[in-house]
Tab-separated table of C-alpha atoms in Angstrom:
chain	number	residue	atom	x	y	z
A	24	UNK	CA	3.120	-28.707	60.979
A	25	UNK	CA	2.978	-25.230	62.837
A	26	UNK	CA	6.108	-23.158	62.534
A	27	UNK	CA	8.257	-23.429	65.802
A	28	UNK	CA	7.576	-19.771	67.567
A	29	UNK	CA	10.732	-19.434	68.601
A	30	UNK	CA	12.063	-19.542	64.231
A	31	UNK	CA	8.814	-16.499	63.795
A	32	UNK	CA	9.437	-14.155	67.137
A	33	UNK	CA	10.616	-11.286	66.701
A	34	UNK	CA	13.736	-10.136	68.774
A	35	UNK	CA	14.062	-6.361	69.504
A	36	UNK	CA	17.495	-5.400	69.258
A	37	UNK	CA	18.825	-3.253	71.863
A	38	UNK	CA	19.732	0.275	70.825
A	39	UNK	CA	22.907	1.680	72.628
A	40	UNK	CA	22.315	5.203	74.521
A	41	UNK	CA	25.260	5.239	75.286
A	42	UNK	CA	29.099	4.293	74.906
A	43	UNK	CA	29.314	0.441	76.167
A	44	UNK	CA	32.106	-0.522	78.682
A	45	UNK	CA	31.914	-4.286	79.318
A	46	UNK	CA	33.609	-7.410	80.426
A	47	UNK	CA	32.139	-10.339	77.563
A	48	UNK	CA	33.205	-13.904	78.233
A	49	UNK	CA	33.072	-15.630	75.070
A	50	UNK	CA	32.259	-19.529	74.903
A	51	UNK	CA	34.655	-21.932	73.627
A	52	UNK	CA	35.598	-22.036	69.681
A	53	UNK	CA	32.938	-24.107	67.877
A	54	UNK	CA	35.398	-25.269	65.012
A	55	UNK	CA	38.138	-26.088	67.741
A	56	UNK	CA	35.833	-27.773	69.838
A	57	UNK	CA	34.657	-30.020	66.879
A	58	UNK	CA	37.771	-30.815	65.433
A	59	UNK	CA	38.705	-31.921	69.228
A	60	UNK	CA	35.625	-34.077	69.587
A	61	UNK	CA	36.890	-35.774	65.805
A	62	UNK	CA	40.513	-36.436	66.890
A	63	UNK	CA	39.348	-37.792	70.428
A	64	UNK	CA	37.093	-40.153	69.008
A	65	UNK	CA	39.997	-41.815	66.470
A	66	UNK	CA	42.472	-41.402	69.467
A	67	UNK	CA	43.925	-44.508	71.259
A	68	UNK	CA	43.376	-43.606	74.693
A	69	UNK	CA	41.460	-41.430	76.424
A	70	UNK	CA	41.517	-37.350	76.506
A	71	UNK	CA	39.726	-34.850	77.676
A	72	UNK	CA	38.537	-31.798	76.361
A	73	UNK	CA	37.731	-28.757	78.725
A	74	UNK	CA	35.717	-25.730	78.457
A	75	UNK	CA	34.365	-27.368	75.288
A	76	UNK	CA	31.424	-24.861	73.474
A	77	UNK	CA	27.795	-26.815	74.177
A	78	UNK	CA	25.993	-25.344	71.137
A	79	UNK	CA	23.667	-26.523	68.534
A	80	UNK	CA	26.299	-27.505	66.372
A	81	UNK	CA	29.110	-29.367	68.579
A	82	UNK	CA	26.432	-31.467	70.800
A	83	UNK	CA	25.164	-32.569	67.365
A	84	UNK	CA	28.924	-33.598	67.033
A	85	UNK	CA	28.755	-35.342	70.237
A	86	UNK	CA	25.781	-37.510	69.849
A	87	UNK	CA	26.836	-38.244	66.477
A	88	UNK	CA	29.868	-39.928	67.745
A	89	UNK	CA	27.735	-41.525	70.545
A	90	UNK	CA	25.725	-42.942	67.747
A	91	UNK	CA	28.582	-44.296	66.239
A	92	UNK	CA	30.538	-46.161	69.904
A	93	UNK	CA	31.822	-43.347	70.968
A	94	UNK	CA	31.685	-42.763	75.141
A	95	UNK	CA	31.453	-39.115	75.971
A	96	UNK	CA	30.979	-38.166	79.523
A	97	UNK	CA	29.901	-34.599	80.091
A	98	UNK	CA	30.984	-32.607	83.500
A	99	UNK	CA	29.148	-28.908	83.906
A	100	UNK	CA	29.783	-26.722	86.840
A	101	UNK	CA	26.881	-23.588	87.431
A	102	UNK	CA	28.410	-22.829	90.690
A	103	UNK	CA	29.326	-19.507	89.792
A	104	UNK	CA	29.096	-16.777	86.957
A	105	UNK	CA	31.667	-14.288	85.669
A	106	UNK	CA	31.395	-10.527	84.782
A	107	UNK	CA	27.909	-9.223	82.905
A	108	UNK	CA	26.362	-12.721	84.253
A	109	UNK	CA	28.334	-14.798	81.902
A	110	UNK	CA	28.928	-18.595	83.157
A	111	UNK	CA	32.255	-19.222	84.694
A	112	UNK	CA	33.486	-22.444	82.471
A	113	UNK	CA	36.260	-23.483	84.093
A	114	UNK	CA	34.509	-26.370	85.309
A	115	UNK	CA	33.287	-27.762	82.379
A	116	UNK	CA	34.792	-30.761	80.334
A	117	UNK	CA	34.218	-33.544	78.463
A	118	UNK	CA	35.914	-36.634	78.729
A	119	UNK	CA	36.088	-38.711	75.903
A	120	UNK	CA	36.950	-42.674	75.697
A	121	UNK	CA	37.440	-44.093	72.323
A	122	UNK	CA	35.923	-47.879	71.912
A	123	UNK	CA	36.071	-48.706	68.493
A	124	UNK	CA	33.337	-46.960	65.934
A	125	UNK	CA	30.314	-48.858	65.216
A	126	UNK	CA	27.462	-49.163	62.784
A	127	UNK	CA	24.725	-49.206	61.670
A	128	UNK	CA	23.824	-45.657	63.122
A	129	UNK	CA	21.793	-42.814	62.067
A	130	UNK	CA	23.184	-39.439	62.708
A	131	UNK	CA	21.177	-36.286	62.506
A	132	UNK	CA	23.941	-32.876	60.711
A	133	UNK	CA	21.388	-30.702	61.944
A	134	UNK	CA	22.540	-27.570	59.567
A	135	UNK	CA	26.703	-28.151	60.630
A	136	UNK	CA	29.014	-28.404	58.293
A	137	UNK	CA	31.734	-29.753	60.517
A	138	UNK	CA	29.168	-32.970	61.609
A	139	UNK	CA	28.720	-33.170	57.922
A	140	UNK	CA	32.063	-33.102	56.036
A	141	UNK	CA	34.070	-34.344	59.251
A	142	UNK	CA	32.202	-37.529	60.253
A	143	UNK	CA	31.706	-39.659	56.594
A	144	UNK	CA	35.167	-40.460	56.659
A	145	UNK	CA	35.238	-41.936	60.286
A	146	UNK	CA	31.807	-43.763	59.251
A	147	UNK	CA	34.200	-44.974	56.887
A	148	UNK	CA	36.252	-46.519	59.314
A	149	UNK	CA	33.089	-47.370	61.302
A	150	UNK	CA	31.798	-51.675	61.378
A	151	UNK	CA	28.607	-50.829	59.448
A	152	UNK	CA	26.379	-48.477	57.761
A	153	UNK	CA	25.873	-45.063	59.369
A	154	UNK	CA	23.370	-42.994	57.837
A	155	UNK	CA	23.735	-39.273	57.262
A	156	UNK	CA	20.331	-36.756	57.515
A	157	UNK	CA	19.855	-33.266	58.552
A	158	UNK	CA	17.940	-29.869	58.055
A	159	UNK	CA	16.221	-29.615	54.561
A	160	UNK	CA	19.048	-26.609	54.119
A	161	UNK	CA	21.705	-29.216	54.549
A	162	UNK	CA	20.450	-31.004	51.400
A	163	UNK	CA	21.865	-28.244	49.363
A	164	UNK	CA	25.179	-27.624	50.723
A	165	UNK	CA	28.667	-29.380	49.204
A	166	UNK	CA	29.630	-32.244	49.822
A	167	UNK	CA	30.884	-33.914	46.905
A	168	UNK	CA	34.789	-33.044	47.572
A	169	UNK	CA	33.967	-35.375	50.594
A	170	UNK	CA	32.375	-38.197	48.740
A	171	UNK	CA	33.663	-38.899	45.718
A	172	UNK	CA	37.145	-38.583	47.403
A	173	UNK	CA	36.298	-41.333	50.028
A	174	UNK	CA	34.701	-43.267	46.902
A	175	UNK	CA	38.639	-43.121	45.593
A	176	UNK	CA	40.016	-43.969	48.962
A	177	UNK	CA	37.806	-46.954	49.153
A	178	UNK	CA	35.187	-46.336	50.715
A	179	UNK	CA	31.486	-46.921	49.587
A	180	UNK	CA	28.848	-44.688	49.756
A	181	UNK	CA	25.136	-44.380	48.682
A	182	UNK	CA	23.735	-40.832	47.762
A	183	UNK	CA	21.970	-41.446	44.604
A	184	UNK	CA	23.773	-39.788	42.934
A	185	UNK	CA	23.338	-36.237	44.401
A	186	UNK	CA	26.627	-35.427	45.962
A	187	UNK	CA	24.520	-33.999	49.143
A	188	UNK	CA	23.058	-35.433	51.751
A	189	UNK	CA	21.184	-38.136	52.457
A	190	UNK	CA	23.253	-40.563	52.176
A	191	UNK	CA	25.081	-43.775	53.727
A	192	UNK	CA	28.216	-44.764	54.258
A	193	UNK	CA	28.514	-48.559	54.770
A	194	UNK	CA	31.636	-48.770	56.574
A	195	UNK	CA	33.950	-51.649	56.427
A	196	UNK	CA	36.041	-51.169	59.976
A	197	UNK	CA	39.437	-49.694	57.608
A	198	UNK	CA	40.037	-47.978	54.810
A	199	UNK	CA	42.826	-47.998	52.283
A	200	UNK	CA	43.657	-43.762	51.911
A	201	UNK	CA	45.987	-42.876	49.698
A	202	UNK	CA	46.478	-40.162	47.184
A	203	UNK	CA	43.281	-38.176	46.017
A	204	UNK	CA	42.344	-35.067	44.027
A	205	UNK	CA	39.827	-32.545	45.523
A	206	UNK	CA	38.422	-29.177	44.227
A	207	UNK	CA	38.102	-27.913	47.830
A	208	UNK	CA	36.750	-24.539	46.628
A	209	UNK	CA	33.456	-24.406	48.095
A	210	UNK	CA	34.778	-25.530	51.235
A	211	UNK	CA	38.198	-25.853	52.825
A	212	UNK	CA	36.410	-28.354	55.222
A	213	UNK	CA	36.271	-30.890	52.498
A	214	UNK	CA	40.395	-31.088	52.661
A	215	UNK	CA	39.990	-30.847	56.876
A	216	UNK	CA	37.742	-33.559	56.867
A	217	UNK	CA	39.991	-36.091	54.926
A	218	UNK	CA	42.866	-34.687	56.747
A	219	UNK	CA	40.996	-35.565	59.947
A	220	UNK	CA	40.521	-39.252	59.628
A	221	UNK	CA	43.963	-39.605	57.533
A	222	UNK	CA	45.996	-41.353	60.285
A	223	UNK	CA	43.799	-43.961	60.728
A	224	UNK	CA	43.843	-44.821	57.089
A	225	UNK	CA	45.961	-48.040	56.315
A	226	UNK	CA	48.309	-45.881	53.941
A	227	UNK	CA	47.403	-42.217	55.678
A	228	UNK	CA	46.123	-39.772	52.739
A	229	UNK	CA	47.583	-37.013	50.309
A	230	UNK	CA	45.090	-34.592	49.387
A	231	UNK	CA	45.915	-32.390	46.525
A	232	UNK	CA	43.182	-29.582	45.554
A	233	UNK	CA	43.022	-28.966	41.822
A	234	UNK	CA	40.345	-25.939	41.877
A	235	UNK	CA	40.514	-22.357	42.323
A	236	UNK	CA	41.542	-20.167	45.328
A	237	UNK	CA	40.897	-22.266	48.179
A	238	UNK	CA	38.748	-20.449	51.062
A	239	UNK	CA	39.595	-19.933	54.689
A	240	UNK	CA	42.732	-21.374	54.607
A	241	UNK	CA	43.044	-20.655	58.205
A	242	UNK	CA	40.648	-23.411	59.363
A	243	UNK	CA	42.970	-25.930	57.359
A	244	UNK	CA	46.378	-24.323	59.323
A	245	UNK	CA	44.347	-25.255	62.462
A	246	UNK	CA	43.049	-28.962	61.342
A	247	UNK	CA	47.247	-29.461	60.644
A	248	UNK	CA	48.189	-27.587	63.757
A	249	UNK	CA	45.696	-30.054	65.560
A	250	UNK	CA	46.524	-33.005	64.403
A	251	UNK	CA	50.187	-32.371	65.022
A	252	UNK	CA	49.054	-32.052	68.618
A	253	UNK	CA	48.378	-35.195	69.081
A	254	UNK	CA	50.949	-37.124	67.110
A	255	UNK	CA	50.140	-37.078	63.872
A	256	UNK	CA	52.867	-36.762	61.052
A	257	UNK	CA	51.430	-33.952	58.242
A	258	UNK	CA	53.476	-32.288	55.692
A	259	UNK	CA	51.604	-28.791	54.415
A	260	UNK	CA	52.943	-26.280	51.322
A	261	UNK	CA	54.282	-23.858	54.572
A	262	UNK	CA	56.159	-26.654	55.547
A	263	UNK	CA	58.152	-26.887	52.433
A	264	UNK	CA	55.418	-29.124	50.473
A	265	UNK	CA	54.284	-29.149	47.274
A	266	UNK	CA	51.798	-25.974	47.116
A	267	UNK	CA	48.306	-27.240	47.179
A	268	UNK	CA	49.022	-30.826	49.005
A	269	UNK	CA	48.671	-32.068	52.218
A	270	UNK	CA	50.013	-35.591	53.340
A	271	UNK	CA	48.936	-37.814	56.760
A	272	UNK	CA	51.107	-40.617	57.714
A	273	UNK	CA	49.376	-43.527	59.206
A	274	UNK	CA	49.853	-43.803	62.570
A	275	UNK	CA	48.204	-43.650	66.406
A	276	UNK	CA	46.510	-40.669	67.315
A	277	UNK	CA	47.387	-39.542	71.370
A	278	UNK	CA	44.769	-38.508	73.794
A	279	UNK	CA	45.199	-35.018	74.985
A	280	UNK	CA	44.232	-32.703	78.194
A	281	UNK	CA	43.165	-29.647	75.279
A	282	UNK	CA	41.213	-26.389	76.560
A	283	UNK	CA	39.372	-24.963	73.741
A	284	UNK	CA	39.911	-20.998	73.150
A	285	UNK	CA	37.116	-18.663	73.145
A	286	UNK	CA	35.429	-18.867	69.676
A	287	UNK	CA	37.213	-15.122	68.589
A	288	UNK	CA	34.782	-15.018	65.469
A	289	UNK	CA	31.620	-15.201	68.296
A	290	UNK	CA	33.705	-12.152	69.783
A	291	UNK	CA	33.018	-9.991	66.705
A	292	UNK	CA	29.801	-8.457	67.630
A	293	UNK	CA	31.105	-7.457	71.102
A	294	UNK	CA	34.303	-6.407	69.897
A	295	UNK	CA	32.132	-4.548	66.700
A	296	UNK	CA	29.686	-3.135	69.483
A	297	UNK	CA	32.735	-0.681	70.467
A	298	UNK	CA	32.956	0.439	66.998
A	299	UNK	CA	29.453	1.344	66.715
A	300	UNK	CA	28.336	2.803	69.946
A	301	UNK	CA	31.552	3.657	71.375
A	302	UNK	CA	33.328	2.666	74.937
A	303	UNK	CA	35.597	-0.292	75.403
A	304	UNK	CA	34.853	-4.067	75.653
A	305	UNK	CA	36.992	-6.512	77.266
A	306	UNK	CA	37.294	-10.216	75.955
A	307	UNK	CA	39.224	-12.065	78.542
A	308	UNK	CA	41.529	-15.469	77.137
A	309	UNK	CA	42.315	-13.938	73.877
A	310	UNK	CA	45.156	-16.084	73.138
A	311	UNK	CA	48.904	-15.078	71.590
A	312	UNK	CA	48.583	-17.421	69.240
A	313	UNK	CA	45.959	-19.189	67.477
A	314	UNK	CA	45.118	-20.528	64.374
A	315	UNK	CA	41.426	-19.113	64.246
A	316	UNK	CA	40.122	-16.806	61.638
A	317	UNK	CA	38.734	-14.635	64.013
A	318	UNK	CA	42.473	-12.979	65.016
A	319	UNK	CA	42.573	-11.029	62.210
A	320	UNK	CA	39.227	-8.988	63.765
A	321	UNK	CA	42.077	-7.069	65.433
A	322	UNK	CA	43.474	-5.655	62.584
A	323	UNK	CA	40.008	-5.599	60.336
A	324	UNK	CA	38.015	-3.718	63.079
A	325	UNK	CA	41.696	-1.108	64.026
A	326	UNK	CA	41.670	-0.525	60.254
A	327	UNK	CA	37.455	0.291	60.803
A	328	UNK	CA	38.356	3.495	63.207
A	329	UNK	CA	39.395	1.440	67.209
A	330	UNK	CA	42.259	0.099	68.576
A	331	UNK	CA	43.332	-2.661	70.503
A	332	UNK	CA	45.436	-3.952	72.803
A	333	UNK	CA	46.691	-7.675	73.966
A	334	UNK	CA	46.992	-7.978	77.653
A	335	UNK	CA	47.509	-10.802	79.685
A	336	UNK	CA	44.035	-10.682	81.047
A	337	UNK	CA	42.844	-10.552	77.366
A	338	UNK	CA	42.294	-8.496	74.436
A	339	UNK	CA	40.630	-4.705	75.136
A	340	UNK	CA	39.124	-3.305	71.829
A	341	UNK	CA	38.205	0.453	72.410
A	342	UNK	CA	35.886	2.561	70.095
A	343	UNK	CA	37.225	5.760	68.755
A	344	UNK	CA	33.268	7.107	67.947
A	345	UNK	CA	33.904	6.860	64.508
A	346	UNK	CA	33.845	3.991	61.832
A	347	UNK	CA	35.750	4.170	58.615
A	348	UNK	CA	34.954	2.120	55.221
A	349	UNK	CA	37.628	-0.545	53.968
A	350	UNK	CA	38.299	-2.059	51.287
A	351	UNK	CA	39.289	-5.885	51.962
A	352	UNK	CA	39.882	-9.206	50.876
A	353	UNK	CA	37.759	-12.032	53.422
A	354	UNK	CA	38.982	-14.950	51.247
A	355	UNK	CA	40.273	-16.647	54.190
A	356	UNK	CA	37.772	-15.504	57.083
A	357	UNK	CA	34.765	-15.260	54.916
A	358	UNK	CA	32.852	-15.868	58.788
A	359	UNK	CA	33.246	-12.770	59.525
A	360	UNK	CA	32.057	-11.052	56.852
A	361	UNK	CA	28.625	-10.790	58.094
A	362	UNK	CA	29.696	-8.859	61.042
A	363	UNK	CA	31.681	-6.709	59.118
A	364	UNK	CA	29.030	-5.734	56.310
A	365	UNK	CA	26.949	-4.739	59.350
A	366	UNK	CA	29.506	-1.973	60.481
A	367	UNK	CA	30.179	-1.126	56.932
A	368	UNK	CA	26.639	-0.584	56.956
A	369	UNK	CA	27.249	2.417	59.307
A	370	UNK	CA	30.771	3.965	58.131
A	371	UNK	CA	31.047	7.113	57.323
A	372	UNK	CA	32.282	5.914	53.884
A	373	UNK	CA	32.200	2.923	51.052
A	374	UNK	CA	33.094	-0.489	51.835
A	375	UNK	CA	34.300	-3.229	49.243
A	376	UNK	CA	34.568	-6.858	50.890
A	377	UNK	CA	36.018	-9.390	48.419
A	378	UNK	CA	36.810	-12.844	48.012
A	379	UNK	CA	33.561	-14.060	49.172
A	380	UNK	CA	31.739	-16.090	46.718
A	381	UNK	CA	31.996	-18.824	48.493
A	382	UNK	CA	29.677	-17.648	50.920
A	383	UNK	CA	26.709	-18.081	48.840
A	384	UNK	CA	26.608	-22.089	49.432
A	385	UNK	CA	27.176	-21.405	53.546
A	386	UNK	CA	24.186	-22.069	55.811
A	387	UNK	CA	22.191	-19.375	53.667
A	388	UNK	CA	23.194	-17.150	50.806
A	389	UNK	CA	25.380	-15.133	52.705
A	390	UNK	CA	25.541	-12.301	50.455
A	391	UNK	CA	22.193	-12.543	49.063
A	392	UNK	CA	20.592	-12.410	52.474
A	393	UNK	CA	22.835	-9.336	53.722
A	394	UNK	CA	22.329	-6.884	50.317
A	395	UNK	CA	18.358	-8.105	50.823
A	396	UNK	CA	18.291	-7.288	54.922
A	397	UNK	CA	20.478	-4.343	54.809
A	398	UNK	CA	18.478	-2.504	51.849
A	399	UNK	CA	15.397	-3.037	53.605
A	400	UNK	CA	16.690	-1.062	56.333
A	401	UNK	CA	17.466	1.510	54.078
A	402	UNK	CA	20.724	0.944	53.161
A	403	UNK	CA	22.946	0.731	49.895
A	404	UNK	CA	24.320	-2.809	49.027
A	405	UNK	CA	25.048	-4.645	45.942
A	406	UNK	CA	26.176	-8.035	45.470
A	407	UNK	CA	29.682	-8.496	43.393
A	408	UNK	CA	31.121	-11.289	41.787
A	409	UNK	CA	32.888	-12.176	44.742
A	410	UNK	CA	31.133	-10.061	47.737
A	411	UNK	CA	29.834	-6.631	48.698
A	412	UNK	CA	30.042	-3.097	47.843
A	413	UNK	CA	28.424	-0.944	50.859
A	414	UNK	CA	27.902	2.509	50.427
A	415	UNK	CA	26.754	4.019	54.295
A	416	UNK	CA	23.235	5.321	54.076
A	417	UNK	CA	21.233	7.062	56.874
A	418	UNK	CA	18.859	3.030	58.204
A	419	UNK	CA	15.706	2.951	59.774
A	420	UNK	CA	14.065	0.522	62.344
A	421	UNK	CA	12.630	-3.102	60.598
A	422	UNK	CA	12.627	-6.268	60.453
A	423	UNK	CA	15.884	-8.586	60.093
A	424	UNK	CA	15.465	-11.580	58.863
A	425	UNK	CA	17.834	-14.320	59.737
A	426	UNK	CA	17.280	-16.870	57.533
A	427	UNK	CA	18.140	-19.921	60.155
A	428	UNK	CA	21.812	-17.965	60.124
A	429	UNK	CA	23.500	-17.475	63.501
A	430	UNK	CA	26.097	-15.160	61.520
A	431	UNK	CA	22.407	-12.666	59.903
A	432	UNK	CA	21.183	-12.954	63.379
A	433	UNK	CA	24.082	-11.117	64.859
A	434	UNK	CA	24.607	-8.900	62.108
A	435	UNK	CA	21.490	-7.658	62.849
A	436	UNK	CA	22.027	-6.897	66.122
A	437	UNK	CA	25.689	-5.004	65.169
A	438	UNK	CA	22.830	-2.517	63.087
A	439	UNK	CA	20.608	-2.349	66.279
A	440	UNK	CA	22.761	-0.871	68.616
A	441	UNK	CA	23.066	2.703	66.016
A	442	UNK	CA	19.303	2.164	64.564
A	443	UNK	CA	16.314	1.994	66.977
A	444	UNK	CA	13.394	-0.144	66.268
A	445	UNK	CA	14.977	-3.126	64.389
A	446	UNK	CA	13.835	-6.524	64.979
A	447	UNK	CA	15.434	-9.761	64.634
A	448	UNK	CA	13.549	-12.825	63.219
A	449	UNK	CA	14.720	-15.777	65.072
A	450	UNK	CA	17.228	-14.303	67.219
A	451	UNK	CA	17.008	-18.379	68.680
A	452	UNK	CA	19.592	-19.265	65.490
A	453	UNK	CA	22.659	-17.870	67.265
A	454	UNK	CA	22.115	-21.345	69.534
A	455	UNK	CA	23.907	-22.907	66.879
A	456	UNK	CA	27.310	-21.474	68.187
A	457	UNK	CA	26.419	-19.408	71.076
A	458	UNK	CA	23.477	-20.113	72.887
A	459	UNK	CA	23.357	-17.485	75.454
A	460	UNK	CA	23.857	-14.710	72.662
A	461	UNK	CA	20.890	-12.506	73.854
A	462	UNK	CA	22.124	-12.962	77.590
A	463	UNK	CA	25.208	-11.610	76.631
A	464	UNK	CA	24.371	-8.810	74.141
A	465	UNK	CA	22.109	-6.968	77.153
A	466	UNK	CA	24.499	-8.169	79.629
A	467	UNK	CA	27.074	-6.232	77.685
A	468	UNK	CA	24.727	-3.153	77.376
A	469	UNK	CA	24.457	-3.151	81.154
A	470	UNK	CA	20.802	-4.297	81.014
């Protein structure tokens, strides 16, 4: 079979001539907007979710709950666009209408690990088998927290024996829960996903992880923070809990009117643009409070040499003209480490980013793939136990591979804006949460 073009063209990377002073609308979180679409669909009434992200990843979330009886009905407005030719959302929503979940049904992961991890334990709950499939990468990410933890809860699965995908889930229309031991270190999404599905199990579900430092906490503050949303009983360690357990009590799940945030980890290269060439970028919705990794960009990319401020309009990040090395620990927003190694890249001295090693089983070898992309550019990177130690050399123009990564892809493009002539392999990749990326990157530039 003949590569797809769009996975070999080469993307040339705008270079900034000048400081940047843009208005970026961001589309909708990607890990709110799944977790939504998940909670919806075990929900016993109707809800709707509004200005949801459309992206490789959640409409593989969508059609996989089609597959399995879910009714999703879509509503997108074009009728006008917003500042830098970004699409006004704010008539766009999905309505969703839980019916029961069905087998037998195939559904197709793509490279997500949401679709992945979240949706085995509602097949579990499903009347039939539902087979699991996806990109040959998806084959060799975890996923044994999630199955051999619904095997304990009841459930029955057929992987043969590989803890990854393929696999099938024959469902049996309930499942008993319970208590249940995880090592969640190579994902906190295994805990999310059994948190997920927890009050629909007959006796709800107490996970308690039993391996090392558990990654990205954050995303598991915003599964509980979620699920309290719509009536769900949880008890968390902040909450006074035992440290390391969660507990779901059974119960009905409500159907809410929810408006997904911006995705503030898509806002890093815009916000990172003002670092590197300068000028001031605007991201508009930047909510008070949120549970998403992607907050702490404010005080990562301050600490990096800008500064920012929280209006009620949004939040303005402004670039002082110079970028300062830091030494930090991305345990629990290891997303945006990408992003960050590509400023590093261009400091003005060392960077150490720790806490990491999880990111070597993410959709590529996360740190592999950035020591190997920025060194061919001329640069000075070397793996760690746990993540990256950058020291700033002078780059030059190249090619960036991606490596099917949305996260390398806009890395990449970070490095373009302060080195001319670098090209992006499969620039297409960043469809997976933000399709319009390259709209949006020149749009900011004022091309």
């Amino acid at each position: 079979m003949a590569p797809n073009p769009a996975h070999t063209a080469l993307w040339p990377a705008p270079h900034a001539s000048e400081a940047v002073d843009a208005t970026v609308h961001v589309p909708g979180s990607k890990s709110v907007t799944n977790r939504a679409l998940v909670l919806a669909a075990l929900a016993s009434e109707p809800g709707w979710l509004r200005r949801p992200l459309r992206s490789r990843d959640t409409l593989l979330m969508a059609e996989a709950l089609r597959a399995m009886g879910v009714e999703i009905e879509e509503t997108v407005s074009s009728s006008s666009t917003g500042g830098a030719g970004n699409p006004d959302l704010t008539g766009e929503a999905w309505r969703v209408l839980p019916d029961g979940l069905r087998g037998p049904a195939t559904v197709d992961v793509g490279n997500a690990g949401t679709v992945m991890r979240f949706l085995p334990p509602l097949a579990a709950l499903a009347d039939g088998p539902v087979r699991f499939d996806g990109d040959p990468r998806s084959y060799e990410r975890p996923l044994h927290g999630v199955i051999d933890a619904l095997r304990v809860l009841g459930a029955r699965i057929d992987d043969d024996g590989r803890g990854t995908l393929p696999l099938t889930v024959h469902g049996g229309g309930a499942l008993d829960g319970g208590p249940v031991e995880i090592d969640a270190s190579s994902s906190s999404q295994f805990v999310s996903a059994l948190l997920l599905s927890g009050p629909r199990f007959n006796q709800g579900v107490e996970v308690r992880h039993i391996g090392s430092s558990l990654p990205s906490l954050p995303h598991i503050r915003m599964t509980v923070d979620m699920l309290r949303a719509v009536g769900a009983q949880v008890d968390t360690p902040e909450s006074g809990g035992e440290p390391n357990v969660w507990r779901v009590t059974p119960g009905a799940l409500l159907g809410r009117d929810l408006t997904i945030e911006p995705d503030l980890s898509n806002a890093q290269p815009f916000l990172a643009a003002a670092l590197v060439a300068g000028g001031r970028v605007l991201i508009p919705d930047w909510p008070a409070r949120t549970t998403q990794p992607g907050d702490r960009l404010r005080e990562i990319f301050t600490e990096m040499g800008g500064s920012c401020e929280l209006t009620d309009y949004g939040l303005v990040f402004t670039g002082s003209g110079s970028i300062h090395g830091i030494d930090v620990d991305l345990g629990d927003v290891g997303e945006l480490t990408p992003g960050i190694a590509a400023v590093a890249a261009l400091a003005d001295s060392p960077s150490t980013l720790r806490g990491v090693s999880h990111l070597r089983l993410h959709e590529t070898d996360r740190l592999a793939a950035l020591t190997k992309e920025i060194n061919e550019l001329g640069g000075d990177v070397t793996e760690t136990a746990d993540g990256l130690h950058i020291r700033p050399r002078r780059l030059h123009g190249g090619i960036f591979h991606t490596y099917d990564d949305h996260r390398m892809a806009t890395a990449g493009a970070i490095i373009g804006l302060a080195v001319e002539g670098v090209q992006i392999e499969n620039v297409a990749t960043t469809a997976k949460t933000m399709p319009d990326f390259p709209e949006l990157w020149t749009g900011m530039l004022g091309a």
